[in-house]
Structures are given as structure tokens and as C-alpha cells.
Amino acid sequence: MDSALTLIGLPVALGIIMLGLGLGLTTGDFRRVARHPKAAVIALVCQVLLLPALCFGLVLAFDLPPELGVGMMLLAASPGGTTANLYSHLFGGHVALNITLTAINSVLAVFTLPIVVNLSAAYFLGDARSIGLQFDKVLQVFAIVLVPVVVGMLIRARWARVAERLDRPVRALSVVVLVAVIAGAVLGERENLADYFVAVGLAVLAFNLLSLAIGYGVPRLAGVESSAAKAAGFEIGIHNSTLAITVALSPALLDSTQMAVPAAVYGIVMFFTAAAFGYLVNRVGTGRAPAPDDAVRN
């Protein structure tokens, strides 16, 4: 689970994808998020407060072993993954909102992730092993998310025709890259998949589905526009499993293979459930994908 594909290949692939997303964005998209912060605030409250509480209930309900319980809580405390931005792009979500949430969540995780994991370790393991999330991990997320997006936006701002010609091919390439990453992840872990899913598969699947449902449903109930609710759904439903795996396996942090298992399973399951979620909300929600310049109206 700590293969070159997961730790190096996936961030590189996502960086390329984020460049493509930047080609379709302008500074006006981010200004609209700032003028209408309701969707962002709701999504952050769900991410930081509601999901850890929900995950804790699932750990108790499934009666998971202590190490797996801590691993689940680590996953719940991890910020949204950069893959959420791609899914939002493909299914008509408000990508600027996704990028904004990913950036904010990555900063908040410096404080919230150690708190959640330390409290979980004290409760489930009886030891208050202390961890901290190093600042370089946050910088890595920012580098993957923001730098390629800024480059793409600069291309759009200075060479609009070039950006328009690149948009469709890059979107198609993004799908190919995503499929390749999924296939590589599944093949790389094929010998361990059965054991992983037996140990924690149902709990992970339940948490994933509930995260997607809450991420989309709570904003919609609060009156948030559909494309912004989809963005929140993907952001909350697609956690940064790579970060969770790194924290679990790192000798300087948790140094536990078992605690990495929930994130490893989640990192495979989420690709398929997120695609099904995107298809479903487009079919029964709006019936169409919003135009790229749709604003966050609430």
C-alpha cells in the first residue's frame, strides 16, 4: 500500500490533472465562492465535526479491533483528497469550491488530525501516543493542488484559445489517467485485497457512502445550489487516503500497518462509489451537468 504508485505516481498524476482543471477556471470563480460562502462553511463543518462523530459511531457499531478503529478515525480526520477535484470536474461540480475547500481543509488538518487521532488512540488503545502532522505534508498537498491550477489559469488568462483547444483533450486524458491509477492500485494490492476487505470492508464502505450522502445532502437541505452541493459531496466523500496511509505507516508517527488498512481499502473503494455517486446525482438531481461558469448562488 506504500508502493511507488501510491506515494509518487498518484501525486504526479493528480498534478497533471489539476493543470487541466486550471485551464477551465478564472479568478472570477473564486471570487464567487468568497461572495457566497454558505456552501464552503457547511462543507467544512461536515468535514471537521460531523464526519469524525459519524465514523466513531461506525467503529463502535462494527466492533472493530482497536488498531483498525484508530485507522478509521485517522481516515475520517484526513482532509478531502485532490481526486475530488477531478470527479467534480467530470460530473459538473463547482471546481473552484473544491479547490478552495481542499486548501482550507489541508491547513485545518494540521490541527484537527492530531487531535482526533490522539483522542482515538487514548480511547481505543489505552495509550495517548502523541502525533503531529508535519508542515511539509501540508506543503505537498498545496503543491499538488494549487501550483498546477495556477499554471493552468495563467494559460487560460494569457492564451485563451490555447486553453479552449486543450480543454477537451486534457479532460479525456484525465479520465485515462484516473483509470490507469485505479487499475494500478488494484493490481498492486491484489494479494492483500481479500484480507483487507474481510477486516474492515463493510465499515469502510458504509463510511464512504454516508460521507458522500452527507456531503451532498446537507448542503442541498440548506438550500445550496446543485453544482456546489456536488462539489461538497465529492470533497467530503473522497478523503486523502494517501495522507492517511503515510501517517499510519511513518515510523515517526503511528508506525502501524494495521492502522493503514482502512485508508488502503477506502483508497480503492472511493473511486467506484464516487463515480456511481456522480452519475446518480446528475440523473436524479439536476438531470444535466451545469455549465462551467455556474456560480455558487447560496
PDB file of C-alpha atoms in Angstrom:
ATOM      1  CA  MET A   1       0.000   0.000   0.000  1.00  0.00           C
ATOM      2  CA  ASP A   2       3.047   2.280   0.302  1.00  0.00           C
ATOM      3  CA  SER A   3       4.154   1.500  -3.259  1.00  0.00           C
ATOM      4  CA  ALA A   4       5.706   3.952  -5.688  1.00  0.00           C
ATOM      5  CA  LEU A   5       2.320   4.178  -7.412  1.00  0.00           C
ATOM      6  CA  THR A   6       0.593   5.367  -4.249  1.00  0.00           C
ATOM      7  CA  LEU A   7       3.273   7.639  -2.856  1.00  0.00           C
ATOM      8  CA  ILE A   8       4.769   9.042  -6.080  1.00  0.00           C
ATOM      9  CA  GLY A   9       2.721   8.057  -9.120  1.00  0.00           C
ATOM     10  CA  LEU A  10      -0.651   9.187  -7.762  1.00  0.00           C
ATOM     11  CA  PRO A  11       0.503  12.698  -6.699  1.00  0.00           C
ATOM     12  CA  VAL A  12       2.230  13.195 -10.071  1.00  0.00           C
ATOM     13  CA  ALA A  13      -0.859  12.043 -11.962  1.00  0.00           C
ATOM     14  CA  LEU A  14      -3.085  14.293  -9.876  1.00  0.00           C
ATOM     15  CA  GLY A  15      -0.748  17.227 -10.519  1.00  0.00           C
ATOM     16  CA  ILE A  16      -1.219  16.729 -14.263  1.00  0.00           C
ATOM     17  CA  ILE A  17      -4.971  16.506 -13.781  1.00  0.00           C
ATOM     18  CA  MET A  18      -5.008  19.710 -11.729  1.00  0.00           C
ATOM     19  CA  LEU A  19      -3.263  21.517 -14.581  1.00  0.00           C
ATOM     20  CA  GLY A  20      -6.179  20.538 -16.788  1.00  0.00           C
ATOM     21  CA  LEU A  21      -8.662  21.805 -14.215  1.00  0.00           C
ATOM     22  CA  GLY A  22      -6.893  25.153 -14.101  1.00  0.00           C
ATOM     23  CA  LEU A  23      -7.463  25.585 -17.828  1.00  0.00           C
ATOM     24  CA  GLY A  24     -11.198  25.868 -17.149  1.00  0.00           C
ATOM     25  CA  LEU A  25     -11.020  28.287 -14.208  1.00  0.00           C
ATOM     26  CA  THR A  26     -10.827  32.045 -13.821  1.00  0.00           C
ATOM     27  CA  THR A  27     -10.290  34.287 -10.799  1.00  0.00           C
ATOM     28  CA  GLY A  28     -13.994  35.128 -11.034  1.00  0.00           C
ATOM     29  CA  ASP A  29     -14.862  31.563  -9.999  1.00  0.00           C
ATOM     30  CA  PHE A  30     -13.026  32.038  -6.706  1.00  0.00           C
ATOM     31  CA  ARG A  31     -14.491  35.487  -6.143  1.00  0.00           C
ATOM     32  CA  ARG A  32     -17.975  33.979  -6.380  1.00  0.00           C
ATOM     33  CA  VAL A  33     -17.036  31.411  -3.699  1.00  0.00           C
ATOM     34  CA  ALA A  34     -15.872  34.272  -1.439  1.00  0.00           C
ATOM     35  CA  ARG A  35     -19.068  36.257  -2.044  1.00  0.00           C
ATOM     36  CA  HIS A  36     -21.282  33.246  -1.303  1.00  0.00           C
ATOM     37  CA  PRO A  37     -19.500  31.304   1.460  1.00  0.00           C
ATOM     38  CA  LYS A  38     -22.519  29.312   2.651  1.00  0.00           C
ATOM     39  CA  ALA A  39     -21.590  26.130   0.768  1.00  0.00           C
ATOM     40  CA  ALA A  40     -17.969  26.289   1.944  1.00  0.00           C
ATOM     41  CA  VAL A  41     -18.906  26.804   5.602  1.00  0.00           C
ATOM     42  CA  ILE A  42     -21.419  23.926   5.582  1.00  0.00           C
ATOM     43  CA  ALA A  43     -18.927  21.592   3.922  1.00  0.00           C
ATOM     44  CA  LEU A  44     -16.186  22.453   6.416  1.00  0.00           C
ATOM     45  CA  VAL A  45     -18.489  21.875   9.399  1.00  0.00           C
ATOM     46  CA  CYS A  46     -19.456  18.470   7.996  1.00  0.00           C
ATOM     47  CA  GLN A  47     -15.808  17.591   7.324  1.00  0.00           C
ATOM     48  CA  VAL A  48     -14.323  18.704  10.639  1.00  0.00           C
ATOM     49  CA  LEU A  49     -17.110  17.903  13.123  1.00  0.00           C
ATOM     50  CA  LEU A  50     -19.785  15.628  11.675  1.00  0.00           C
ATOM     51  CA  LEU A  51     -17.625  13.014   9.933  1.00  0.00           C
ATOM     52  CA  PRO A  52     -15.387  12.117  12.906  1.00  0.00           C
ATOM     53  CA  ALA A  53     -18.505  11.709  15.082  1.00  0.00           C
ATOM     54  CA  LEU A  54     -20.154   9.538  12.426  1.00  0.00           C
ATOM     55  CA  CYS A  55     -17.008   7.450  11.991  1.00  0.00           C
ATOM     56  CA  PHE A  56     -16.706   6.914  15.741  1.00  0.00           C
ATOM     57  CA  GLY A  57     -20.259   5.555  15.778  1.00  0.00           C
ATOM     58  CA  LEU A  58     -19.481   3.188  12.893  1.00  0.00           C
ATOM     59  CA  VAL A  59     -16.346   1.875  14.629  1.00  0.00           C
ATOM     60  CA  LEU A  60     -18.418   1.040  17.699  1.00  0.00           C
ATOM     61  CA  ALA A  61     -21.296  -0.392  15.639  1.00  0.00           C
ATOM     62  CA  PHE A  62     -18.990  -2.721  13.668  1.00  0.00           C
ATOM     63  CA  ASP A  63     -16.994  -3.561  16.814  1.00  0.00           C
ATOM     64  CA  LEU A  64     -13.680  -3.122  15.006  1.00  0.00           C
ATOM     65  CA  PRO A  65     -10.368  -4.111  16.636  1.00  0.00           C
ATOM     66  CA  PRO A  66      -8.634  -1.155  18.345  1.00  0.00           C
ATOM     67  CA  GLU A  67      -5.941  -0.592  15.697  1.00  0.00           C
ATOM     68  CA  LEU A  68      -8.486  -0.610  12.887  1.00  0.00           C
ATOM     69  CA  GLY A  69     -10.669   1.744  14.909  1.00  0.00           C
ATOM     70  CA  VAL A  70      -7.843   4.258  15.164  1.00  0.00           C
ATOM     71  CA  GLY A  71      -7.182   3.797  11.447  1.00  0.00           C
ATOM     72  CA  MET A  72     -10.811   4.614  10.668  1.00  0.00           C
ATOM     73  CA  MET A  73     -10.645   7.757  12.786  1.00  0.00           C
ATOM     74  CA  LEU A  74      -7.401   8.748  11.068  1.00  0.00           C
ATOM     75  CA  LEU A  75      -9.196   8.406   7.739  1.00  0.00           C
ATOM     76  CA  ALA A  76     -12.147  10.484   8.947  1.00  0.00           C
ATOM     77  CA  ALA A  77      -9.813  13.247  10.117  1.00  0.00           C
ATOM     78  CA  SER A  78      -7.910  13.372   6.823  1.00  0.00           C
ATOM     79  CA  PRO A  79      -8.817  16.281   4.541  1.00  0.00           C
ATOM     80  CA  GLY A  80     -10.502  15.897   1.200  1.00  0.00           C
ATOM     81  CA  GLY A  81      -8.318  14.392  -1.490  1.00  0.00           C
ATOM     82  CA  THR A  82      -7.238  16.111  -4.685  1.00  0.00           C
ATOM     83  CA  THR A  83      -9.061  13.360  -6.602  1.00  0.00           C
ATOM     84  CA  ALA A  84     -12.293  15.076  -5.502  1.00  0.00           C
ATOM     85  CA  ASN A  85     -11.446  17.984  -7.780  1.00  0.00           C
ATOM     86  CA  LEU A  86     -11.272  15.692 -10.801  1.00  0.00           C
ATOM     87  CA  TYR A  87     -14.582  13.987 -10.037  1.00  0.00           C
ATOM     88  CA  SER A  88     -16.223  17.361  -9.501  1.00  0.00           C
ATOM     89  CA  HIS A  89     -14.872  18.487 -12.867  1.00  0.00           C
ATOM     90  CA  LEU A  90     -16.150  15.377 -14.630  1.00  0.00           C
ATOM     91  CA  PHE A  91     -19.646  15.445 -13.087  1.00  0.00           C
ATOM     92  CA  GLY A  92     -20.416  19.155 -13.176  1.00  0.00           C
ATOM     93  CA  GLY A  93     -19.479  20.229  -9.659  1.00  0.00           C
ATOM     94  CA  HIS A  94     -18.166  23.664  -8.775  1.00  0.00           C
ATOM     95  CA  VAL A  95     -14.429  23.004  -9.124  1.00  0.00           C
ATOM     96  CA  ALA A  96     -13.331  26.354  -7.667  1.00  0.00           C
ATOM     97  CA  LEU A  97     -15.216  25.465  -4.483  1.00  0.00           C
ATOM     98  CA  ASN A  98     -13.457  22.074  -4.378  1.00  0.00           C
ATOM     99  CA  ILE A  99     -10.033  23.651  -4.709  1.00  0.00           C
ATOM    100  CA  THR A 100     -10.866  26.219  -2.030  1.00  0.00           C
ATOM    101  CA  LEU A 101     -12.107  23.518   0.351  1.00  0.00           C
ATOM    102  CA  THR A 102      -9.066  21.301  -0.290  1.00  0.00           C
ATOM    103  CA  ALA A 103      -6.720  24.173   0.533  1.00  0.00           C
ATOM    104  CA  ILE A 104      -8.582  25.163   3.718  1.00  0.00           C
ATOM    105  CA  ASN A 105      -9.003  21.562   4.851  1.00  0.00           C
ATOM    106  CA  SER A 106      -5.304  20.887   4.381  1.00  0.00           C
ATOM    107  CA  VAL A 107      -4.433  23.736   6.747  1.00  0.00           C
ATOM    108  CA  LEU A 108      -7.081  22.743   9.309  1.00  0.00           C
ATOM    109  CA  ALA A 109      -5.799  19.151   9.248  1.00  0.00           C
ATOM    110  CA  VAL A 110      -2.533  20.298  10.824  1.00  0.00           C
ATOM    111  CA  PHE A 111      -4.543  20.909  13.994  1.00  0.00           C
ATOM    112  CA  THR A 112      -7.588  18.637  13.738  1.00  0.00           C
ATOM    113  CA  LEU A 113      -5.924  15.418  12.567  1.00  0.00           C
ATOM    114  CA  PRO A 114      -3.533  15.075  15.536  1.00  0.00           C
ATOM    115  CA  ILE A 115      -6.362  15.906  17.971  1.00  0.00           C
ATOM    116  CA  VAL A 116      -8.730  13.274  16.526  1.00  0.00           C
ATOM    117  CA  VAL A 117      -6.053  10.580  16.249  1.00  0.00           C
ATOM    118  CA  ASN A 118      -4.582  11.209  19.696  1.00  0.00           C
ATOM    119  CA  LEU A 119      -8.022  11.068  21.336  1.00  0.00           C
ATOM    120  CA  SER A 120      -8.841   7.905  19.360  1.00  0.00           C
ATOM    121  CA  ALA A 121      -5.604   6.218  20.401  1.00  0.00           C
ATOM    122  CA  ALA A 122      -6.286   7.078  24.020  1.00  0.00           C
ATOM    123  CA  TYR A 123      -9.827   5.669  23.802  1.00  0.00           C
ATOM    124  CA  PHE A 124      -9.277   2.519  21.727  1.00  0.00           C
ATOM    125  CA  LEU A 125      -5.710   1.603  22.669  1.00  0.00           C
ATOM    126  CA  GLY A 126      -5.432   2.995  26.164  1.00  0.00           C
ATOM    127  CA  ASP A 127      -2.302   4.919  25.259  1.00  0.00           C
ATOM    128  CA  ALA A 128      -2.071   8.569  24.383  1.00  0.00           C
ATOM    129  CA  ARG A 129       0.550   8.194  21.701  1.00  0.00           C
ATOM    130  CA  SER A 130       1.156  11.722  20.504  1.00  0.00           C
ATOM    131  CA  ILE A 131       1.429  12.540  16.825  1.00  0.00           C
ATOM    132  CA  GLY A 132       1.771  15.756  14.930  1.00  0.00           C
ATOM    133  CA  LEU A 133       1.214  16.370  11.248  1.00  0.00           C
ATOM    134  CA  GLN A 134       4.398  17.859   9.832  1.00  0.00           C
ATOM    135  CA  PHE A 135       4.076  21.066   7.873  1.00  0.00           C
ATOM    136  CA  ASP A 136       5.831  19.516   4.870  1.00  0.00           C
ATOM    137  CA  LYS A 137       2.797  17.240   4.356  1.00  0.00           C
ATOM    138  CA  VAL A 138       0.600  20.328   4.066  1.00  0.00           C
ATOM    139  CA  LEU A 139       3.053  21.900   1.631  1.00  0.00           C
ATOM    140  CA  GLN A 140       2.916  18.740  -0.501  1.00  0.00           C
ATOM    141  CA  VAL A 141      -0.877  18.975  -0.747  1.00  0.00           C
ATOM    142  CA  PHE A 142      -0.648  22.656  -1.668  1.00  0.00           C
ATOM    143  CA  ALA A 143       1.970  21.896  -4.316  1.00  0.00           C
ATOM    144  CA  ILE A 144      -0.192  19.197  -5.891  1.00  0.00           C
ATOM    145  CA  VAL A 145      -3.394  21.245  -5.737  1.00  0.00           C
ATOM    146  CA  LEU A 146      -2.502  24.884  -6.208  1.00  0.00           C
ATOM    147  CA  VAL A 147       0.628  25.120  -8.346  1.00  0.00           C
ATOM    148  CA  PRO A 148      -0.724  23.197 -11.390  1.00  0.00           C
ATOM    149  CA  VAL A 149      -4.066  25.018 -11.114  1.00  0.00           C
ATOM    150  CA  VAL A 150      -2.345  28.408 -11.122  1.00  0.00           C
ATOM    151  CA  VAL A 151      -0.312  27.414 -14.186  1.00  0.00           C
ATOM    152  CA  GLY A 152      -3.487  26.309 -15.982  1.00  0.00           C
ATOM    153  CA  MET A 153      -5.272  29.549 -15.055  1.00  0.00           C
ATOM    154  CA  LEU A 154      -2.339  31.606 -16.353  1.00  0.00           C
ATOM    155  CA  ILE A 155      -2.505  29.769 -19.668  1.00  0.00           C
ATOM    156  CA  ARG A 156      -6.240  30.492 -19.871  1.00  0.00           C
ATOM    157  CA  ALA A 157      -5.747  34.160 -18.965  1.00  0.00           C
ATOM    158  CA  ARG A 158      -2.949  34.796 -21.484  1.00  0.00           C
ATOM    159  CA  TRP A 159      -3.736  32.306 -24.246  1.00  0.00           C
ATOM    160  CA  ALA A 160      -7.491  31.723 -24.091  1.00  0.00           C
ATOM    161  CA  ARG A 161      -7.677  29.955 -27.448  1.00  0.00           C
ATOM    162  CA  VAL A 162      -4.923  27.547 -26.482  1.00  0.00           C
ATOM    163  CA  ALA A 163      -6.771  26.760 -23.236  1.00  0.00           C
ATOM    164  CA  GLU A 164     -10.010  26.135 -25.135  1.00  0.00           C
ATOM    165  CA  ARG A 165      -8.295  23.769 -27.571  1.00  0.00           C
ATOM    166  CA  LEU A 166      -6.624  21.896 -24.722  1.00  0.00           C
ATOM    167  CA  ASP A 167      -9.717  21.594 -22.523  1.00  0.00           C
ATOM    168  CA  ARG A 168     -11.406  18.593 -24.154  1.00  0.00           C
ATOM    169  CA  PRO A 169      -8.242  16.541 -24.813  1.00  0.00           C
ATOM    170  CA  VAL A 170      -6.993  17.148 -21.288  1.00  0.00           C
ATOM    171  CA  ARG A 171     -10.362  16.158 -19.829  1.00  0.00           C
ATOM    172  CA  ALA A 172     -10.226  12.895 -21.796  1.00  0.00           C
ATOM    173  CA  LEU A 173      -6.619  12.352 -20.696  1.00  0.00           C
ATOM    174  CA  SER A 174      -7.694  12.905 -17.083  1.00  0.00           C
ATOM    175  CA  VAL A 175     -10.143  10.021 -17.345  1.00  0.00           C
ATOM    176  CA  VAL A 176      -7.447   7.781 -18.841  1.00  0.00           C
ATOM    177  CA  VAL A 177      -5.002   8.703 -16.057  1.00  0.00           C
ATOM    178  CA  LEU A 178      -7.632   8.041 -13.387  1.00  0.00           C
ATOM    179  CA  VAL A 179      -8.474   4.617 -14.826  1.00  0.00           C
ATOM    180  CA  ALA A 180      -4.758   3.756 -15.002  1.00  0.00           C
ATOM    181  CA  VAL A 181      -4.243   4.753 -11.363  1.00  0.00           C
ATOM    182  CA  ILE A 182      -7.237   2.668 -10.246  1.00  0.00           C
ATOM    183  CA  ALA A 183      -6.027  -0.351 -12.207  1.00  0.00           C
ATOM    184  CA  GLY A 184      -2.513   0.020 -10.833  1.00  0.00           C
ATOM    185  CA  ALA A 185      -3.751   0.327  -7.251  1.00  0.00           C
ATOM    186  CA  VAL A 186      -5.932  -2.769  -7.556  1.00  0.00           C
ATOM    187  CA  LEU A 187      -3.218  -4.849  -9.220  1.00  0.00           C
ATOM    188  CA  GLY A 188      -0.563  -3.719  -6.761  1.00  0.00           C
ATOM    189  CA  GLU A 189      -2.633  -4.851  -3.777  1.00  0.00           C
ATOM    190  CA  ARG A 190      -4.320  -7.894  -5.338  1.00  0.00           C
ATOM    191  CA  GLU A 191      -2.674 -10.346  -2.910  1.00  0.00           C
ATOM    192  CA  ASN A 192      -3.883  -8.432   0.152  1.00  0.00           C
ATOM    193  CA  LEU A 193      -7.289  -7.220  -1.017  1.00  0.00           C
ATOM    194  CA  ALA A 194      -9.273 -10.149   0.358  1.00  0.00           C
ATOM    195  CA  ASP A 195      -7.761  -9.834   3.836  1.00  0.00           C
ATOM    196  CA  TYR A 196      -8.252  -6.070   3.864  1.00  0.00           C
ATOM    197  CA  PHE A 197     -11.902  -6.248   2.858  1.00  0.00           C
ATOM    198  CA  VAL A 198     -12.708  -9.010   5.313  1.00  0.00           C
ATOM    199  CA  ALA A 199     -11.184  -6.980   8.141  1.00  0.00           C
ATOM    200  CA  VAL A 200     -12.752  -3.601   7.509  1.00  0.00           C
ATOM    201  CA  GLY A 201     -14.520  -3.569   4.126  1.00  0.00           C
ATOM    202  CA  LEU A 202     -18.109  -3.126   5.295  1.00  0.00           C
ATOM    203  CA  ALA A 203     -17.247  -0.378   7.746  1.00  0.00           C
ATOM    204  CA  VAL A 204     -15.234   1.476   5.114  1.00  0.00           C
ATOM    205  CA  LEU A 205     -17.987   1.139   2.519  1.00  0.00           C
ATOM    206  CA  ALA A 206     -20.611   2.388   4.971  1.00  0.00           C
ATOM    207  CA  PHE A 207     -18.438   5.353   5.931  1.00  0.00           C
ATOM    208  CA  ASN A 208     -17.743   6.195   2.295  1.00  0.00           C
ATOM    209  CA  LEU A 209     -21.393   6.086   1.246  1.00  0.00           C
ATOM    210  CA  LEU A 210     -22.518   8.105   4.262  1.00  0.00           C
ATOM    211  CA  SER A 211     -19.770  10.685   3.628  1.00  0.00           C
ATOM    212  CA  LEU A 212     -20.918  11.177   0.031  1.00  0.00           C
ATOM    213  CA  ALA A 213     -24.569  11.372   1.072  1.00  0.00           C
ATOM    214  CA  ILE A 214     -23.919  13.854   3.875  1.00  0.00           C
ATOM    215  CA  GLY A 215     -21.586  15.956   1.738  1.00  0.00           C
ATOM    216  CA  TYR A 216     -24.272  16.386  -0.897  1.00  0.00           C
ATOM    217  CA  GLY A 217     -27.461  16.104   1.156  1.00  0.00           C
ATOM    218  CA  VAL A 218     -26.734  18.563   3.976  1.00  0.00           C
ATOM    219  CA  PRO A 219     -25.877  21.480   1.639  1.00  0.00           C
ATOM    220  CA  ARG A 220     -28.918  20.737  -0.521  1.00  0.00           C
ATOM    221  CA  LEU A 221     -31.185  20.726   2.545  1.00  0.00           C
ATOM    222  CA  ALA A 222     -29.668  24.087   3.461  1.00  0.00           C
ATOM    223  CA  GLY A 223     -30.604  25.484   0.044  1.00  0.00           C
ATOM    224  CA  VAL A 224     -27.182  25.329  -1.608  1.00  0.00           C
ATOM    225  CA  GLU A 225     -27.179  25.187  -5.426  1.00  0.00           C
ATOM    226  CA  SER A 226     -26.692  21.777  -7.038  1.00  0.00           C
ATOM    227  CA  SER A 227     -23.201  22.187  -8.538  1.00  0.00           C
ATOM    228  CA  ALA A 228     -21.845  23.479  -5.214  1.00  0.00           C
ATOM    229  CA  ALA A 229     -23.525  20.608  -3.342  1.00  0.00           C
ATOM    230  CA  LYS A 230     -21.917  18.125  -5.723  1.00  0.00           C
ATOM    231  CA  ALA A 231     -18.546  19.738  -5.086  1.00  0.00           C
ATOM    232  CA  ALA A 232     -19.106  19.402  -1.331  1.00  0.00           C
ATOM    233  CA  GLY A 233     -20.203  15.794  -1.757  1.00  0.00           C
ATOM    234  CA  PHE A 234     -17.028  14.846  -3.590  1.00  0.00           C
ATOM    235  CA  GLU A 235     -14.827  16.841  -1.211  1.00  0.00           C
ATOM    236  CA  ILE A 236     -16.282  15.163   1.869  1.00  0.00           C
ATOM    237  CA  GLY A 237     -16.706  11.731   0.297  1.00  0.00           C
ATOM    238  CA  ILE A 238     -13.190  11.438  -1.176  1.00  0.00           C
ATOM    239  CA  HIS A 239     -10.647  11.607   1.625  1.00  0.00           C
ATOM    240  CA  ASN A 240      -6.909  11.951   1.192  1.00  0.00           C
ATOM    241  CA  SER A 241      -6.223   8.266   1.749  1.00  0.00           C
ATOM    242  CA  THR A 242      -2.592   8.707   0.668  1.00  0.00           C
ATOM    243  CA  LEU A 243      -2.035  11.118   3.541  1.00  0.00           C
ATOM    244  CA  ALA A 244      -3.738   8.749   5.987  1.00  0.00           C
ATOM    245  CA  ILE A 245      -1.593   5.828   4.796  1.00  0.00           C
ATOM    246  CA  THR A 246       1.567   7.928   5.116  1.00  0.00           C
ATOM    247  CA  VAL A 247       0.711   8.995   8.672  1.00  0.00           C
ATOM    248  CA  ALA A 248      -0.153   5.411   9.684  1.00  0.00           C
ATOM    249  CA  LEU A 249       2.990   3.829   8.219  1.00  0.00           C
ATOM    250  CA  SER A 250       5.507   6.529   9.110  1.00  0.00           C
ATOM    251  CA  PRO A 251       7.918   5.344  11.856  1.00  0.00           C
ATOM    252  CA  ALA A 252       7.931   8.901  13.207  1.00  0.00           C
ATOM    253  CA  LEU A 253       4.142   8.957  13.571  1.00  0.00           C
ATOM    254  CA  LEU A 254       1.903   5.912  14.131  1.00  0.00           C
ATOM    255  CA  ASP A 255       4.192   3.220  12.671  1.00  0.00           C
ATOM    256  CA  SER A 256       1.318   0.756  12.224  1.00  0.00           C
ATOM    257  CA  THR A 257       0.403  -1.313   9.176  1.00  0.00           C
ATOM    258  CA  GLN A 258      -2.972  -2.216  10.663  1.00  0.00           C
ATOM    259  CA  MET A 259      -3.922   1.435  11.085  1.00  0.00           C
ATOM    260  CA  ALA A 260      -3.201   1.974   7.392  1.00  0.00           C
ATOM    261  CA  VAL A 261      -5.619  -0.762   6.285  1.00  0.00           C
ATOM    262  CA  PRO A 262      -8.860   1.332   6.412  1.00  0.00           C
ATOM    263  CA  ALA A 263      -7.283   4.065   4.271  1.00  0.00           C
ATOM    264  CA  ALA A 264      -5.934   1.476   1.818  1.00  0.00           C
ATOM    265  CA  VAL A 265      -9.387  -0.063   1.379  1.00  0.00           C
ATOM    266  CA  TYR A 266     -11.003   3.362   1.176  1.00  0.00           C
ATOM    267  CA  GLY A 267      -8.500   4.434  -1.461  1.00  0.00           C
ATOM    268  CA  ILE A 268      -9.791   1.678  -3.748  1.00  0.00           C
ATOM    269  CA  VAL A 269     -13.499   1.749  -2.884  1.00  0.00           C
ATOM    270  CA  MET A 270     -13.874   5.516  -3.274  1.00  0.00           C
ATOM    271  CA  PHE A 271     -13.028   5.507  -6.984  1.00  0.00           C
ATOM    272  CA  PHE A 272     -16.053   3.368  -7.796  1.00  0.00           C
ATOM    273  CA  THR A 273     -18.533   4.799  -5.293  1.00  0.00           C
ATOM    274  CA  ALA A 274     -17.654   8.386  -6.280  1.00  0.00           C
ATOM    275  CA  ALA A 275     -18.290   7.598  -9.952  1.00  0.00           C
ATOM    276  CA  ALA A 276     -21.638   5.999  -9.094  1.00  0.00           C
ATOM    277  CA  PHE A 277     -22.497   8.973  -6.869  1.00  0.00           C
ATOM    278  CA  GLY A 278     -21.700  11.468  -9.623  1.00  0.00           C
ATOM    279  CA  TYR A 279     -23.816   9.576 -12.138  1.00  0.00           C
ATOM    280  CA  LEU A 280     -26.715   9.244  -9.691  1.00  0.00           C
ATOM    281  CA  VAL A 281     -26.908  12.891  -8.612  1.00  0.00           C
ATOM    282  CA  ASN A 282     -26.734  14.028 -12.228  1.00  0.00           C
ATOM    283  CA  ARG A 283     -29.576  11.685 -13.142  1.00  0.00           C
ATOM    284  CA  VAL A 284     -31.955  12.355 -10.253  1.00  0.00           C
ATOM    285  CA  GLY A 285     -30.768  15.805  -9.169  1.00  0.00           C
ATOM    286  CA  THR A 286     -30.447  18.280 -11.987  1.00  0.00           C
ATOM    287  CA  GLY A 287     -30.820  15.941 -14.947  1.00  0.00           C
ATOM    288  CA  ARG A 288     -27.908  17.756 -16.599  1.00  0.00           C
ATOM    289  CA  ALA A 289     -24.400  18.901 -15.825  1.00  0.00           C
ATOM    290  CA  PRO A 290     -24.238  22.638 -15.037  1.00  0.00           C
ATOM    291  CA  ALA A 291     -22.349  24.969 -17.322  1.00  0.00           C
ATOM    292  CA  PRO A 292     -18.710  25.572 -16.344  1.00  0.00           C
ATOM    293  CA  ASP A 293     -19.429  29.144 -15.243  1.00  0.00           C
ATOM    294  CA  ASP A 294     -22.318  28.289 -12.912  1.00  0.00           C
ATOM    295  CA  ALA A 295     -21.940  30.281  -9.717  1.00  0.00           C
ATOM    296  CA  VAL A 296     -22.320  29.250  -6.132  1.00  0.00           C
ATOM    297  CA  ARG A 297     -25.634  31.010  -5.699  1.00  0.00           C
ATOM    298  CA  ASN A 298     -26.009  30.345  -1.989  1.00  0.00           C
TER     299      ASN A 298
END
